[in-house]
mmCIF file of C-alpha atoms in Angstrom:
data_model
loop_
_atom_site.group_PDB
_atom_site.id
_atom_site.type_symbol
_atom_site.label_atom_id
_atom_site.label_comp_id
_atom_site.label_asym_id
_atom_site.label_seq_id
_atom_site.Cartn_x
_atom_site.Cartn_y
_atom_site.Cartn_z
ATOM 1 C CA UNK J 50 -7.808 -76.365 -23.868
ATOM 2 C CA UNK J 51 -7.876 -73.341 -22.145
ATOM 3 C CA UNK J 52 -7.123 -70.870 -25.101
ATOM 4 C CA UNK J 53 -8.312 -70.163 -28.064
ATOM 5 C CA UNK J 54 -7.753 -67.602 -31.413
ATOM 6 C CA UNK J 55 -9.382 -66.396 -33.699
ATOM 7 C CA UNK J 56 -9.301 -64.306 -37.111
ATOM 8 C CA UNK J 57 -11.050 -61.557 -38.728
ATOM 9 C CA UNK J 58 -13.679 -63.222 -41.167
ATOM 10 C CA UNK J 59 -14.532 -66.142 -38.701
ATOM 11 C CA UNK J 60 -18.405 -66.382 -38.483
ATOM 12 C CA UNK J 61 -21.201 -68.620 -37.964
ATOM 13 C CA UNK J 62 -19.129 -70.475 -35.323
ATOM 14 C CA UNK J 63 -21.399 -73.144 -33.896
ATOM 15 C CA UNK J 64 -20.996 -72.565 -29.880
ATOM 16 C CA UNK J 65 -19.999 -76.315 -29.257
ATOM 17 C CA UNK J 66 -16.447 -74.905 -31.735
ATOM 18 C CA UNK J 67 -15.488 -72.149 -29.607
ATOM 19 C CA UNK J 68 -14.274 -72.555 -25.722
ATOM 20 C CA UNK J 69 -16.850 -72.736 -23.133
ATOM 21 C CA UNK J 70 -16.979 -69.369 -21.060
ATOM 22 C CA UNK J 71 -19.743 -70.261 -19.078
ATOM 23 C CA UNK J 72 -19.750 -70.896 -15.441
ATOM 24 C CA UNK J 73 -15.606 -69.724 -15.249
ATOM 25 C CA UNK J 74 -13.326 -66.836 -15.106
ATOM 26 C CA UNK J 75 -12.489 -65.682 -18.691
ATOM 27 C CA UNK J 76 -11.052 -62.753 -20.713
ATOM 28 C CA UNK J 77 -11.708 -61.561 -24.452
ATOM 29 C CA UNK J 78 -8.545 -59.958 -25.978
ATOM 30 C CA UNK J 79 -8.429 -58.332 -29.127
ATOM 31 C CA UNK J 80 -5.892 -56.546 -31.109
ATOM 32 C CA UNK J 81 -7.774 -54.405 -33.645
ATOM 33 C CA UNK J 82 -6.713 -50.905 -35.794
ATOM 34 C CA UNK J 83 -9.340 -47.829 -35.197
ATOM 35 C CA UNK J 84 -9.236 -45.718 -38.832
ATOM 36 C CA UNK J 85 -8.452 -42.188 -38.254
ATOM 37 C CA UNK J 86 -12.118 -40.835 -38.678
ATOM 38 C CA UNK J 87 -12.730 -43.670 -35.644
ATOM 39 C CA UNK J 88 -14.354 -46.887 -35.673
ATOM 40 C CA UNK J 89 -17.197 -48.774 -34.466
ATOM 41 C CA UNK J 90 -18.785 -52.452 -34.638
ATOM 42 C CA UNK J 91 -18.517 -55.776 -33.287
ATOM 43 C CA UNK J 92 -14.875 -56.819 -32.442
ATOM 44 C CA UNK J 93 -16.843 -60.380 -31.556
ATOM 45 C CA UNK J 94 -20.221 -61.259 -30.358
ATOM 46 C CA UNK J 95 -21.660 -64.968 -29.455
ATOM 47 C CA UNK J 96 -25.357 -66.010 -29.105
ATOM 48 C CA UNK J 97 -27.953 -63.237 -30.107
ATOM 49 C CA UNK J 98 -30.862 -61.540 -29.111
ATOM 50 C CA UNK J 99 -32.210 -63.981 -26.366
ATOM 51 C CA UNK J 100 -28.280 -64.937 -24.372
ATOM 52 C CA UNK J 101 -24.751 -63.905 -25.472
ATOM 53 C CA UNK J 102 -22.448 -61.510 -25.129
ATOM 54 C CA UNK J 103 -20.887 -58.772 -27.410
ATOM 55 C CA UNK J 104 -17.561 -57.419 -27.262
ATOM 56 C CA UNK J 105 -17.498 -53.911 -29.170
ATOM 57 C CA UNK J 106 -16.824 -50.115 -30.191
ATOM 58 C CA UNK J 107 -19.872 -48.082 -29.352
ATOM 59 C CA UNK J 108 -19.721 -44.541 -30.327
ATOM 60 C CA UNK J 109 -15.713 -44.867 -30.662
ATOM 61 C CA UNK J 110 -16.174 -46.338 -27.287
ATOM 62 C CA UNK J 111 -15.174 -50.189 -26.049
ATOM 63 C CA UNK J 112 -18.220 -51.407 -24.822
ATOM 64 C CA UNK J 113 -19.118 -54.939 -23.207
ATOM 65 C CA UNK J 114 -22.550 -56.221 -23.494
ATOM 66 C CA UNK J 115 -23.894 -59.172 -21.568
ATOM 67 C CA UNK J 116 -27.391 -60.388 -22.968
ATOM 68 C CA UNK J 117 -29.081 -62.215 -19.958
ATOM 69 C CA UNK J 118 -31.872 -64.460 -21.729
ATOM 70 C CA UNK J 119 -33.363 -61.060 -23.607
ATOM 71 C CA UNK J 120 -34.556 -59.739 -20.098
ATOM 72 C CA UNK J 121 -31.900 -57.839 -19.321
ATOM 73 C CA UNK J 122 -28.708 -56.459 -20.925
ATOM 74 C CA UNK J 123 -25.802 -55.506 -19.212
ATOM 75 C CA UNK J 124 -23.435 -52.976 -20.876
ATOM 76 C CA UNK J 125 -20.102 -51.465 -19.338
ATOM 77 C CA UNK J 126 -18.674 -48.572 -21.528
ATOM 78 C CA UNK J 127 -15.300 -46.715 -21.733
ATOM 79 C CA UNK J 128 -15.639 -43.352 -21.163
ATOM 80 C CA UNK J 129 -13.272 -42.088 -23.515
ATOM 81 C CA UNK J 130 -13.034 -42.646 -27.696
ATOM 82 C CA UNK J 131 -10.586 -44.929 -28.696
ATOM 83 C CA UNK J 132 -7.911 -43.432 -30.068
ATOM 84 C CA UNK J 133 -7.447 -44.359 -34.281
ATOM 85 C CA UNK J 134 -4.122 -46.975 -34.578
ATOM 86 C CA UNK J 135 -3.333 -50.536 -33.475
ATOM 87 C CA UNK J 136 -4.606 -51.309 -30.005
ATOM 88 C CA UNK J 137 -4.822 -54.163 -27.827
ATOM 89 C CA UNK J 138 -8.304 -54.397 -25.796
ATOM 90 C CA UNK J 139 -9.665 -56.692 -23.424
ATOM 91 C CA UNK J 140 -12.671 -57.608 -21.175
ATOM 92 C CA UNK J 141 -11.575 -60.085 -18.358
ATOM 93 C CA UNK J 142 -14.689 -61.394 -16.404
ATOM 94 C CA UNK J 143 -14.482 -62.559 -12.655
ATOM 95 C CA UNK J 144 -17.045 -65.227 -12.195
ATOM 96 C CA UNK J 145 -17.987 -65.264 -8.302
ATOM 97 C CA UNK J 146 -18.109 -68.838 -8.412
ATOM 98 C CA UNK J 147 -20.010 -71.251 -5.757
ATOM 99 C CA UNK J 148 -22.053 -72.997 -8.347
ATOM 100 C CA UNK J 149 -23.348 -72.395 -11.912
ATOM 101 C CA UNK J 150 -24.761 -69.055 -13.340
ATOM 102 C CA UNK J 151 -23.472 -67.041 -10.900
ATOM 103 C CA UNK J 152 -22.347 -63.827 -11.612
ATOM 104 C CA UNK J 153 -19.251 -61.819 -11.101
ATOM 105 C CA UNK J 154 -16.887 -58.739 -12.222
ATOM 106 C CA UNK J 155 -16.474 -57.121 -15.579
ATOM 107 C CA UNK J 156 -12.731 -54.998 -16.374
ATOM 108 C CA UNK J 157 -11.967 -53.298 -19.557
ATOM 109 C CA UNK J 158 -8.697 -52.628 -20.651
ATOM 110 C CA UNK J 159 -7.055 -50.698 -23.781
ATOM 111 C CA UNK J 160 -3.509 -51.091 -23.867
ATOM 112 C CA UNK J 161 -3.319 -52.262 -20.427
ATOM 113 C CA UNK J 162 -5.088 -49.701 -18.894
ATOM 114 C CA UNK J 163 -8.479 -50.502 -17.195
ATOM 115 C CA UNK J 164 -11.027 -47.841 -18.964
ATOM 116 C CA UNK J 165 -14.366 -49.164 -17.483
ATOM 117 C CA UNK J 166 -15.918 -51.889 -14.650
ATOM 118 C CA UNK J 167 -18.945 -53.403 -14.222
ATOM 119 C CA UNK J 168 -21.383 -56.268 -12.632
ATOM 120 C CA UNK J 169 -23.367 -59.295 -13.726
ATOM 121 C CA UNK J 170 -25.679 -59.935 -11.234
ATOM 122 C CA UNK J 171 -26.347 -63.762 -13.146
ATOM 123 C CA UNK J 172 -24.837 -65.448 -16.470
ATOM 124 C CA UNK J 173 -26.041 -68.057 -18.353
ATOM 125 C CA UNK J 174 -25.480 -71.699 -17.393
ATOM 126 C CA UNK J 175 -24.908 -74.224 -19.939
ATOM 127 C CA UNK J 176 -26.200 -73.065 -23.453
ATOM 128 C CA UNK J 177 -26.594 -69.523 -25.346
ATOM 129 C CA UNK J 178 -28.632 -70.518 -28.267
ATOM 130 C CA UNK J 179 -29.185 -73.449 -30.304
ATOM 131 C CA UNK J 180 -28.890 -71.378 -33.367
ATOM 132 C CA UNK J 181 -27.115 -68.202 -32.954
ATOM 133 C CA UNK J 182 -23.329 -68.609 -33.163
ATOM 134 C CA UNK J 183 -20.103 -66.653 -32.615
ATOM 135 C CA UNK J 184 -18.636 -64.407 -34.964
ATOM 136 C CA UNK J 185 -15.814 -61.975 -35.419
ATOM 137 C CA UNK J 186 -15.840 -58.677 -37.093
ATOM 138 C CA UNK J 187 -19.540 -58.568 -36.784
ATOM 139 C CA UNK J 188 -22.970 -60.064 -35.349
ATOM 140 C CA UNK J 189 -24.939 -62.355 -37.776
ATOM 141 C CA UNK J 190 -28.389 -63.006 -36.970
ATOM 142 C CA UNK J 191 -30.242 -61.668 -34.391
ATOM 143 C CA UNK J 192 -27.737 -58.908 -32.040
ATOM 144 C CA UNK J 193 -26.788 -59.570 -28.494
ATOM 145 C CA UNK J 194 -26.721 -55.771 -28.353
ATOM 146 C CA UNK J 195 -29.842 -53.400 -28.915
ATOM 147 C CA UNK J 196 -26.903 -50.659 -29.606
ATOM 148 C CA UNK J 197 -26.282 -51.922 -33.079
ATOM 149 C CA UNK J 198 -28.317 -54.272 -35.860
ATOM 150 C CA UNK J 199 -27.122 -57.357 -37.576
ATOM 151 C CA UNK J 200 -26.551 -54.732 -40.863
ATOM 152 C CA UNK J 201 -24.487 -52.303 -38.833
ATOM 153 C CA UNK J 202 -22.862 -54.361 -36.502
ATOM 154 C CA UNK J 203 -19.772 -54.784 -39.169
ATOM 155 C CA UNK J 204 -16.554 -53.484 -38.031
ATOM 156 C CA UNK J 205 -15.177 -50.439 -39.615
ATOM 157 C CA UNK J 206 -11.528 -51.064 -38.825
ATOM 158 C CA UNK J 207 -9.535 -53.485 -38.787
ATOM 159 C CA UNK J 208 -9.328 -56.294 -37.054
ATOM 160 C CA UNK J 209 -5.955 -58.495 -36.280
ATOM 161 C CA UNK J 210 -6.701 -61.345 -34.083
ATOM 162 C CA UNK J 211 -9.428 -62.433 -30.654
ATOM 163 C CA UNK J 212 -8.063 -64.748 -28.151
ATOM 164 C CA UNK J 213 -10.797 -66.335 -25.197
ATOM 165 C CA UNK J 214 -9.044 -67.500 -22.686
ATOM 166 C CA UNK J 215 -10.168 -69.320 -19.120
ATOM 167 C CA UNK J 216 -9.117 -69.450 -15.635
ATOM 168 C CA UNK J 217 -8.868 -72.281 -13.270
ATOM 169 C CA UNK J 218 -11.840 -71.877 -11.414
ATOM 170 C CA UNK J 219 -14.662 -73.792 -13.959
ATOM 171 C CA UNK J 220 -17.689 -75.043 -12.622
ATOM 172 C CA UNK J 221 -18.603 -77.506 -15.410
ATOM 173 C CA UNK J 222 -18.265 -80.179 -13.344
ATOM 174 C CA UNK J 223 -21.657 -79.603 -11.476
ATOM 175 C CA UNK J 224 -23.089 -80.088 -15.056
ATOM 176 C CA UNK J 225 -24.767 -83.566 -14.599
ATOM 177 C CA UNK J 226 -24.348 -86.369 -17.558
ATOM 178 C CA UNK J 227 -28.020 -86.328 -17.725
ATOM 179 C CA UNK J 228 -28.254 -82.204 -18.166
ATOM 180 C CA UNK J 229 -25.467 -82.618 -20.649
ATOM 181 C CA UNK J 230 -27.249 -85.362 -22.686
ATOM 182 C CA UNK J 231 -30.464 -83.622 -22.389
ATOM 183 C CA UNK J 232 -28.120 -80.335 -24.014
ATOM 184 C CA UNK J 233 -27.103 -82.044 -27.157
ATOM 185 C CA UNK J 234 -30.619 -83.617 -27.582
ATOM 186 C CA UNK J 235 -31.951 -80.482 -27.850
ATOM 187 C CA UNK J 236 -29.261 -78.690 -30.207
ATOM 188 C CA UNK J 237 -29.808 -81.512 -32.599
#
């Protein structure tokens, strides 16, 4: 499909559960409740410390962090503190397209307003990690983000629901059967 929810508590989600993102447009919407002292941790977060990406509150602040093979992490911040109550955020990305691992535009939004944009200059192709996962509410393992550790990445509000959802323009099909094979060989 081309949507997908999921739940506070979800964790250890094996990356061949949750939709592909790779190589596509996509967006990350959340609807989560900042406490009234404020809030930070990891709305959601898939892969770890060597590829993935983190959706989170920095500081108070929504932050977007794209982990490209543990060279180089790319984080676009709101400037201002999320105000405590229910809000809806999101992070749409605008893959460039013209092949795979490409890179493209980042957006942030809180409540429909964009609060922060960015660039990836690359993404990853075909596979984060064979052993990392995706998890809501928090980052198990080893952190895609060097702003927060596995211990502290727990969220300290409250989180409703995450929806991933992808656009029409996927490049999957420039995956060959023989890459793909060699894939779930190696995840095995």
């Amino acid at each position: 499909g081309t949507s997908q929810k999921l739940f506070a508590g979800m964790g250890r989600l094996t990356e061949n559960t949750v939709l592909n993102l790779k190589n596509k447009s996509h967006s990350v919407t959340a609807e989560i409740t900042v406490d009234e002292g404020g809030s930070n941790g990891v709305i959601v977060a898939q892969g770890g410390a060597f590829a993935g990406w983190a959706l989170y509150l920095h500081d108070g602040r929504l932050t977007y962090c794209y982990n490209l093979l543990g060279l180089s992490r790319t984080k676009i911040a709101a400037s201002q503190v999320l105000p405590a109550g229910t809000s809806q955020v999101r992070m749409e990305f605008t893959y460039d397209g013209g092949g795979l691992a490409k890179g493209g535009d980042v957006r942030l939004f809180v409540a429909g307003d964009e609060v922060a944009t960015g660039r990836l200059n690359a993404t990853i192709p075909m596979i984060f990690s064979a052993d990392e996962t995706c998890d809501v509410g928090q980052d198990t393992a080893s952190p895609v983000s060097d702003d927060y550790t596995a211990t502290s990445s727990k969220f300290t509000g409250t989180i409703g629901w995450v929806q991933l959802d992808i656009g029409d323009d996927d490049h999957d099909h420039l995956i060959t059967d023989e890459d793909r094979w060699r894939v779930a060989l190696a995840r095995q």
